[in-house]
């Protein structure tokens, strides 16, 4: 349900994303910017009453920092927020404001977003998030990424056996390079 009726391009963006995911889309086209929070909150309450959602998700922009606490509190007073999604973690933002949003709403974080595509979202894992927030890196996430990128685990013993015998073809090297490329960039 397109509940963002005032942001320029919101209708088109949500319709496009719903089409990619092959899920139903409901909304009406209106594109008028305004800053009347009371009208926005009233509209949110009307939508909530009309569709009775199981979960209202608060989308949090990680670049807003600690200022998000007041915003989350205001939204939570208007409608009961059930969960949070943190976006824009691909830049310098670490997401510390997310902790403020959780404190203000009592709602758990369910996903982290580091880009503009659906595959840029990952399920929230508290230990990994806190490690990144403290600047310690995410070793568990790195190990999981390496395991996922190594290809078919059944082929690994065979590859090790061939390599120990000195057999390493251009095809083998190509496959190893492909596995490394799946890891993505190795720098920040």
PDB file of C-alpha atoms in Angstrom:
ATOM      1  CA  UNK A   1       0.000   0.000   0.000  1.00  0.00           C
ATOM      2  CA  UNK A   2       1.502   3.308  -1.073  1.00  0.00           C
ATOM      3  CA  UNK A   3       1.176   5.398   2.084  1.00  0.00           C
ATOM      4  CA  UNK A   4       3.754   8.001   1.010  1.00  0.00           C
ATOM      5  CA  UNK A   5       1.381  10.271  -0.886  1.00  0.00           C
ATOM      6  CA  UNK A   6       3.336  13.506  -0.773  1.00  0.00           C
ATOM      7  CA  UNK A   7       6.955  12.674  -1.639  1.00  0.00           C
ATOM      8  CA  UNK A   8       7.824  13.346  -5.250  1.00  0.00           C
ATOM      9  CA  UNK A   9       8.143  10.071  -7.137  1.00  0.00           C
ATOM     10  CA  UNK A  10       7.025   7.851  -4.233  1.00  0.00           C
ATOM     11  CA  UNK A  11       4.091   6.319  -6.143  1.00  0.00           C
ATOM     12  CA  UNK A  12       6.200   5.508  -9.199  1.00  0.00           C
ATOM     13  CA  UNK A  13       9.048   4.119  -7.108  1.00  0.00           C
ATOM     14  CA  UNK A  14       6.826   1.818  -5.066  1.00  0.00           C
ATOM     15  CA  UNK A  15       4.906   0.648  -8.140  1.00  0.00           C
ATOM     16  CA  UNK A  16       8.179  -0.183  -9.897  1.00  0.00           C
ATOM     17  CA  UNK A  17       9.470  -2.107  -6.865  1.00  0.00           C
ATOM     18  CA  UNK A  18       6.186  -3.987  -6.413  1.00  0.00           C
ATOM     19  CA  UNK A  19       6.309  -4.994 -10.088  1.00  0.00           C
ATOM     20  CA  UNK A  20       9.876  -6.334  -9.677  1.00  0.00           C
ATOM     21  CA  UNK A  21       8.782  -8.408  -6.690  1.00  0.00           C
ATOM     22  CA  UNK A  22       5.555  -9.494  -8.421  1.00  0.00           C
ATOM     23  CA  UNK A  23       3.410  -8.450  -5.472  1.00  0.00           C
ATOM     24  CA  UNK A  24       0.113  -6.543  -5.390  1.00  0.00           C
ATOM     25  CA  UNK A  25       0.302  -2.752  -5.409  1.00  0.00           C
ATOM     26  CA  UNK A  26      -2.323  -0.337  -4.153  1.00  0.00           C
ATOM     27  CA  UNK A  27      -2.165   3.439  -4.248  1.00  0.00           C
ATOM     28  CA  UNK A  28      -3.296   6.620  -5.866  1.00  0.00           C
ATOM     29  CA  UNK A  29      -1.119   9.067  -7.718  1.00  0.00           C
ATOM     30  CA  UNK A  30      -0.566  12.358  -5.930  1.00  0.00           C
ATOM     31  CA  UNK A  31       2.646  14.303  -5.822  1.00  0.00           C
ATOM     32  CA  UNK A  32       2.438  17.383  -3.649  1.00  0.00           C
ATOM     33  CA  UNK A  33       5.182  18.287  -1.235  1.00  0.00           C
ATOM     34  CA  UNK A  34       4.166  19.739   2.098  1.00  0.00           C
ATOM     35  CA  UNK A  35       5.539  20.131   5.588  1.00  0.00           C
ATOM     36  CA  UNK A  36       2.372  19.881   7.640  1.00  0.00           C
ATOM     37  CA  UNK A  37       3.231  17.030   9.969  1.00  0.00           C
ATOM     38  CA  UNK A  38      -0.177  17.031  11.593  1.00  0.00           C
ATOM     39  CA  UNK A  39      -1.844  16.394   8.221  1.00  0.00           C
ATOM     40  CA  UNK A  40       0.667  13.614   7.488  1.00  0.00           C
ATOM     41  CA  UNK A  41       0.021  11.955  10.848  1.00  0.00           C
ATOM     42  CA  UNK A  42      -3.728  12.257  10.376  1.00  0.00           C
ATOM     43  CA  UNK A  43      -3.435  10.595   6.972  1.00  0.00           C
ATOM     44  CA  UNK A  44      -1.292   7.815   8.466  1.00  0.00           C
ATOM     45  CA  UNK A  45      -3.954   7.173  11.108  1.00  0.00           C
ATOM     46  CA  UNK A  46      -6.668   7.079   8.434  1.00  0.00           C
ATOM     47  CA  UNK A  47      -4.686   4.555   6.375  1.00  0.00           C
ATOM     48  CA  UNK A  48      -3.999   2.437   9.452  1.00  0.00           C
ATOM     49  CA  UNK A  49      -7.708   2.401  10.319  1.00  0.00           C
ATOM     50  CA  UNK A  50      -8.700   1.529   6.760  1.00  0.00           C
ATOM     51  CA  UNK A  51      -6.304  -1.377   6.165  1.00  0.00           C
ATOM     52  CA  UNK A  52      -5.545  -2.568   9.726  1.00  0.00           C
ATOM     53  CA  UNK A  53      -1.942  -3.668   9.054  1.00  0.00           C
ATOM     54  CA  UNK A  54      -0.248  -6.416  11.069  1.00  0.00           C
ATOM     55  CA  UNK A  55       3.012  -4.489  11.158  1.00  0.00           C
ATOM     56  CA  UNK A  56       3.779  -0.818  10.549  1.00  0.00           C
ATOM     57  CA  UNK A  57       7.378  -0.468   9.436  1.00  0.00           C
ATOM     58  CA  UNK A  58       9.298   2.737  10.172  1.00  0.00           C
ATOM     59  CA  UNK A  59      11.926   3.355   7.477  1.00  0.00           C
ATOM     60  CA  UNK A  60      14.908   5.114   9.036  1.00  0.00           C
ATOM     61  CA  UNK A  61      17.489   7.116   7.101  1.00  0.00           C
ATOM     62  CA  UNK A  62      20.837   6.303   8.759  1.00  0.00           C
ATOM     63  CA  UNK A  63      22.305   9.661   7.723  1.00  0.00           C
ATOM     64  CA  UNK A  64      19.991  11.533  10.111  1.00  0.00           C
ATOM     65  CA  UNK A  65      21.914  10.396  13.189  1.00  0.00           C
ATOM     66  CA  UNK A  66      20.549  11.103  16.657  1.00  0.00           C
ATOM     67  CA  UNK A  67      17.920  13.531  15.287  1.00  0.00           C
ATOM     68  CA  UNK A  68      15.863  10.486  14.356  1.00  0.00           C
ATOM     69  CA  UNK A  69      14.782  10.008  17.994  1.00  0.00           C
ATOM     70  CA  UNK A  70      12.283  12.888  17.861  1.00  0.00           C
ATOM     71  CA  UNK A  71      11.026  11.803  14.450  1.00  0.00           C
ATOM     72  CA  UNK A  72      10.549   8.198  15.582  1.00  0.00           C
ATOM     73  CA  UNK A  73       8.779   9.348  18.748  1.00  0.00           C
ATOM     74  CA  UNK A  74       6.370  11.518  16.748  1.00  0.00           C
ATOM     75  CA  UNK A  75       5.585   8.732  14.301  1.00  0.00           C
ATOM     76  CA  UNK A  76       5.131   6.225  17.134  1.00  0.00           C
ATOM     77  CA  UNK A  77       2.686   8.556  18.890  1.00  0.00           C
ATOM     78  CA  UNK A  78       0.634   8.757  15.672  1.00  0.00           C
ATOM     79  CA  UNK A  79       0.677   5.031  14.819  1.00  0.00           C
ATOM     80  CA  UNK A  80       2.072   1.981  16.592  1.00  0.00           C
ATOM     81  CA  UNK A  81       5.365   1.211  14.892  1.00  0.00           C
ATOM     82  CA  UNK A  82       5.990  -2.540  14.849  1.00  0.00           C
ATOM     83  CA  UNK A  83       9.475  -2.668  13.331  1.00  0.00           C
ATOM     84  CA  UNK A  84      12.249  -0.546  11.801  1.00  0.00           C
ATOM     85  CA  UNK A  85      14.326  -0.736   8.623  1.00  0.00           C
ATOM     86  CA  UNK A  86      17.564   1.248   8.435  1.00  0.00           C
ATOM     87  CA  UNK A  87      18.588   2.549   5.007  1.00  0.00           C
ATOM     88  CA  UNK A  88      21.566   4.423   3.537  1.00  0.00           C
ATOM     89  CA  UNK A  89      24.224   2.474   5.412  1.00  0.00           C
ATOM     90  CA  UNK A  90      26.378   2.445   2.261  1.00  0.00           C
ATOM     91  CA  UNK A  91      27.990   5.833   2.973  1.00  0.00           C
ATOM     92  CA  UNK A  92      29.641   7.284   6.064  1.00  0.00           C
ATOM     93  CA  UNK A  93      26.581   6.779   8.267  1.00  0.00           C
ATOM     94  CA  UNK A  94      27.006   3.993  10.798  1.00  0.00           C
ATOM     95  CA  UNK A  95      23.401   3.904  12.021  1.00  0.00           C
ATOM     96  CA  UNK A  96      23.790   5.097  15.615  1.00  0.00           C
ATOM     97  CA  UNK A  97      20.470   6.900  15.281  1.00  0.00           C
ATOM     98  CA  UNK A  98      18.877   3.493  14.829  1.00  0.00           C
ATOM     99  CA  UNK A  99      19.428   2.812  18.509  1.00  0.00           C
ATOM    100  CA  UNK A 100      17.565   6.039  19.291  1.00  0.00           C
ATOM    101  CA  UNK A 101      14.664   4.946  17.071  1.00  0.00           C
ATOM    102  CA  UNK A 102      14.482   1.588  18.805  1.00  0.00           C
ATOM    103  CA  UNK A 103      14.537   3.309  22.200  1.00  0.00           C
ATOM    104  CA  UNK A 104      11.792   5.737  21.131  1.00  0.00           C
ATOM    105  CA  UNK A 105       9.490   3.122  19.598  1.00  0.00           C
ATOM    106  CA  UNK A 106      10.339  -0.131  21.328  1.00  0.00           C
ATOM    107  CA  UNK A 107      10.233  -1.681  17.842  1.00  0.00           C
ATOM    108  CA  UNK A 108      12.952  -4.078  16.660  1.00  0.00           C
ATOM    109  CA  UNK A 109      15.148  -3.489  13.613  1.00  0.00           C
ATOM    110  CA  UNK A 110      14.336  -6.098  10.964  1.00  0.00           C
ATOM    111  CA  UNK A 111      16.481  -5.124   7.952  1.00  0.00           C
ATOM    112  CA  UNK A 112      19.528  -3.027   7.056  1.00  0.00           C
ATOM    113  CA  UNK A 113      19.832  -1.404   3.634  1.00  0.00           C
ATOM    114  CA  UNK A 114      23.117  -0.500   1.994  1.00  0.00           C
ATOM    115  CA  UNK A 115      21.894   0.409  -1.489  1.00  0.00           C
ATOM    116  CA  UNK A 116      18.868   1.047  -3.658  1.00  0.00           C
ATOM    117  CA  UNK A 117      18.077  -2.512  -4.753  1.00  0.00           C
ATOM    118  CA  UNK A 118      16.316  -5.340  -2.940  1.00  0.00           C
ATOM    119  CA  UNK A 119      19.422  -7.483  -2.806  1.00  0.00           C
ATOM    120  CA  UNK A 120      21.124  -4.626  -0.909  1.00  0.00           C
ATOM    121  CA  UNK A 121      18.916  -5.421   2.112  1.00  0.00           C
ATOM    122  CA  UNK A 122      20.061  -7.911   4.703  1.00  0.00           C
ATOM    123  CA  UNK A 123      18.378  -9.255   7.819  1.00  0.00           C
ATOM    124  CA  UNK A 124      19.377  -7.406  10.978  1.00  0.00           C
ATOM    125  CA  UNK A 125      21.929  -9.205  13.148  1.00  0.00           C
ATOM    126  CA  UNK A 126      22.599  -7.347  16.389  1.00  0.00           C
ATOM    127  CA  UNK A 127      26.177  -8.534  16.969  1.00  0.00           C
ATOM    128  CA  UNK A 128      27.295  -7.627  13.435  1.00  0.00           C
ATOM    129  CA  UNK A 129      25.561  -4.237  13.599  1.00  0.00           C
ATOM    130  CA  UNK A 130      27.152  -3.318  16.944  1.00  0.00           C
ATOM    131  CA  UNK A 131      30.607  -4.440  15.743  1.00  0.00           C
ATOM    132  CA  UNK A 132      30.307  -2.171  12.710  1.00  0.00           C
ATOM    133  CA  UNK A 133      28.916   0.678  14.830  1.00  0.00           C
ATOM    134  CA  UNK A 134      31.939   0.460  17.139  1.00  0.00           C
ATOM    135  CA  UNK A 135      34.299   0.388  14.148  1.00  0.00           C
ATOM    136  CA  UNK A 136      35.436  -3.164  14.850  1.00  0.00           C
ATOM    137  CA  UNK A 137      34.285  -4.636  11.543  1.00  0.00           C
ATOM    138  CA  UNK A 138      32.000  -7.591  11.045  1.00  0.00           C
ATOM    139  CA  UNK A 139      34.125 -10.731  11.138  1.00  0.00           C
ATOM    140  CA  UNK A 140      31.128 -13.090  11.309  1.00  0.00           C
ATOM    141  CA  UNK A 141      29.621 -11.392   8.246  1.00  0.00           C
ATOM    142  CA  UNK A 142      32.947 -11.631   6.417  1.00  0.00           C
ATOM    143  CA  UNK A 143      33.235 -15.358   7.138  1.00  0.00           C
ATOM    144  CA  UNK A 144      29.638 -15.925   5.960  1.00  0.00           C
ATOM    145  CA  UNK A 145      30.312 -13.962   2.762  1.00  0.00           C
ATOM    146  CA  UNK A 146      33.452 -15.992   2.066  1.00  0.00           C
ATOM    147  CA  UNK A 147      31.572 -19.269   2.619  1.00  0.00           C
ATOM    148  CA  UNK A 148      28.791 -18.161   0.269  1.00  0.00           C
ATOM    149  CA  UNK A 149      31.216 -17.069  -2.438  1.00  0.00           C
ATOM    150  CA  UNK A 150      33.324 -20.222  -2.483  1.00  0.00           C
ATOM    151  CA  UNK A 151      30.970 -22.014  -4.829  1.00  0.00           C
ATOM    152  CA  UNK A 152      29.863 -25.617  -4.466  1.00  0.00           C
ATOM    153  CA  UNK A 153      31.284 -27.006  -1.176  1.00  0.00           C
ATOM    154  CA  UNK A 154      31.274 -30.510  -2.669  1.00  0.00           C
ATOM    155  CA  UNK A 155      33.883 -29.421  -5.244  1.00  0.00           C
ATOM    156  CA  UNK A 156      36.319 -28.001  -2.676  1.00  0.00           C
ATOM    157  CA  UNK A 157      37.949 -31.309  -1.586  1.00  0.00           C
ATOM    158  CA  UNK A 158      38.355 -32.283  -5.247  1.00  0.00           C
ATOM    159  CA  UNK A 159      39.974 -28.910  -6.016  1.00  0.00           C
ATOM    160  CA  UNK A 160      42.334 -29.212  -3.015  1.00  0.00           C
ATOM    161  CA  UNK A 161      43.315 -32.728  -4.075  1.00  0.00           C
ATOM    162  CA  UNK A 162      44.106 -31.597  -7.635  1.00  0.00           C
ATOM    163  CA  UNK A 163      46.047 -28.575  -6.400  1.00  0.00           C
ATOM    164  CA  UNK A 164      48.095 -30.705  -3.981  1.00  0.00           C
ATOM    165  CA  UNK A 165      49.097 -32.836  -7.002  1.00  0.00           C
ATOM    166  CA  UNK A 166      50.151 -29.738  -8.922  1.00  0.00           C
ATOM    167  CA  UNK A 167      47.159 -29.776 -11.268  1.00  0.00           C
ATOM    168  CA  UNK A 168      45.754 -26.280 -11.728  1.00  0.00           C
ATOM    169  CA  UNK A 169      44.204 -25.348 -15.079  1.00  0.00           C
ATOM    170  CA  UNK A 170      43.138 -22.016 -16.516  1.00  0.00           C
ATOM    171  CA  UNK A 171      39.520 -23.093 -15.856  1.00  0.00           C
ATOM    172  CA  UNK A 172      40.402 -23.625 -12.169  1.00  0.00           C
ATOM    173  CA  UNK A 173      42.029 -20.204 -11.992  1.00  0.00           C
ATOM    174  CA  UNK A 174      38.998 -18.623 -13.664  1.00  0.00           C
ATOM    175  CA  UNK A 175      36.652 -20.248 -11.126  1.00  0.00           C
ATOM    176  CA  UNK A 176      38.823 -19.039  -8.233  1.00  0.00           C
ATOM    177  CA  UNK A 177      38.822 -15.487  -9.609  1.00  0.00           C
ATOM    178  CA  UNK A 178      35.036 -15.655  -9.967  1.00  0.00           C
ATOM    179  CA  UNK A 179      34.757 -16.689  -6.310  1.00  0.00           C
ATOM    180  CA  UNK A 180      36.936 -13.767  -5.214  1.00  0.00           C
ATOM    181  CA  UNK A 181      34.909 -11.345  -7.320  1.00  0.00           C
ATOM    182  CA  UNK A 182      31.733 -12.488  -5.519  1.00  0.00           C
ATOM    183  CA  UNK A 183      33.200 -11.059  -2.314  1.00  0.00           C
ATOM    184  CA  UNK A 184      32.795  -7.542  -3.647  1.00  0.00           C
ATOM    185  CA  UNK A 185      35.150  -4.658  -2.890  1.00  0.00           C
ATOM    186  CA  UNK A 186      37.744  -5.317  -0.222  1.00  0.00           C
ATOM    187  CA  UNK A 187      37.967  -1.688   0.907  1.00  0.00           C
ATOM    188  CA  UNK A 188      35.496   0.644   2.615  1.00  0.00           C
TER     189      UNK A 188
END
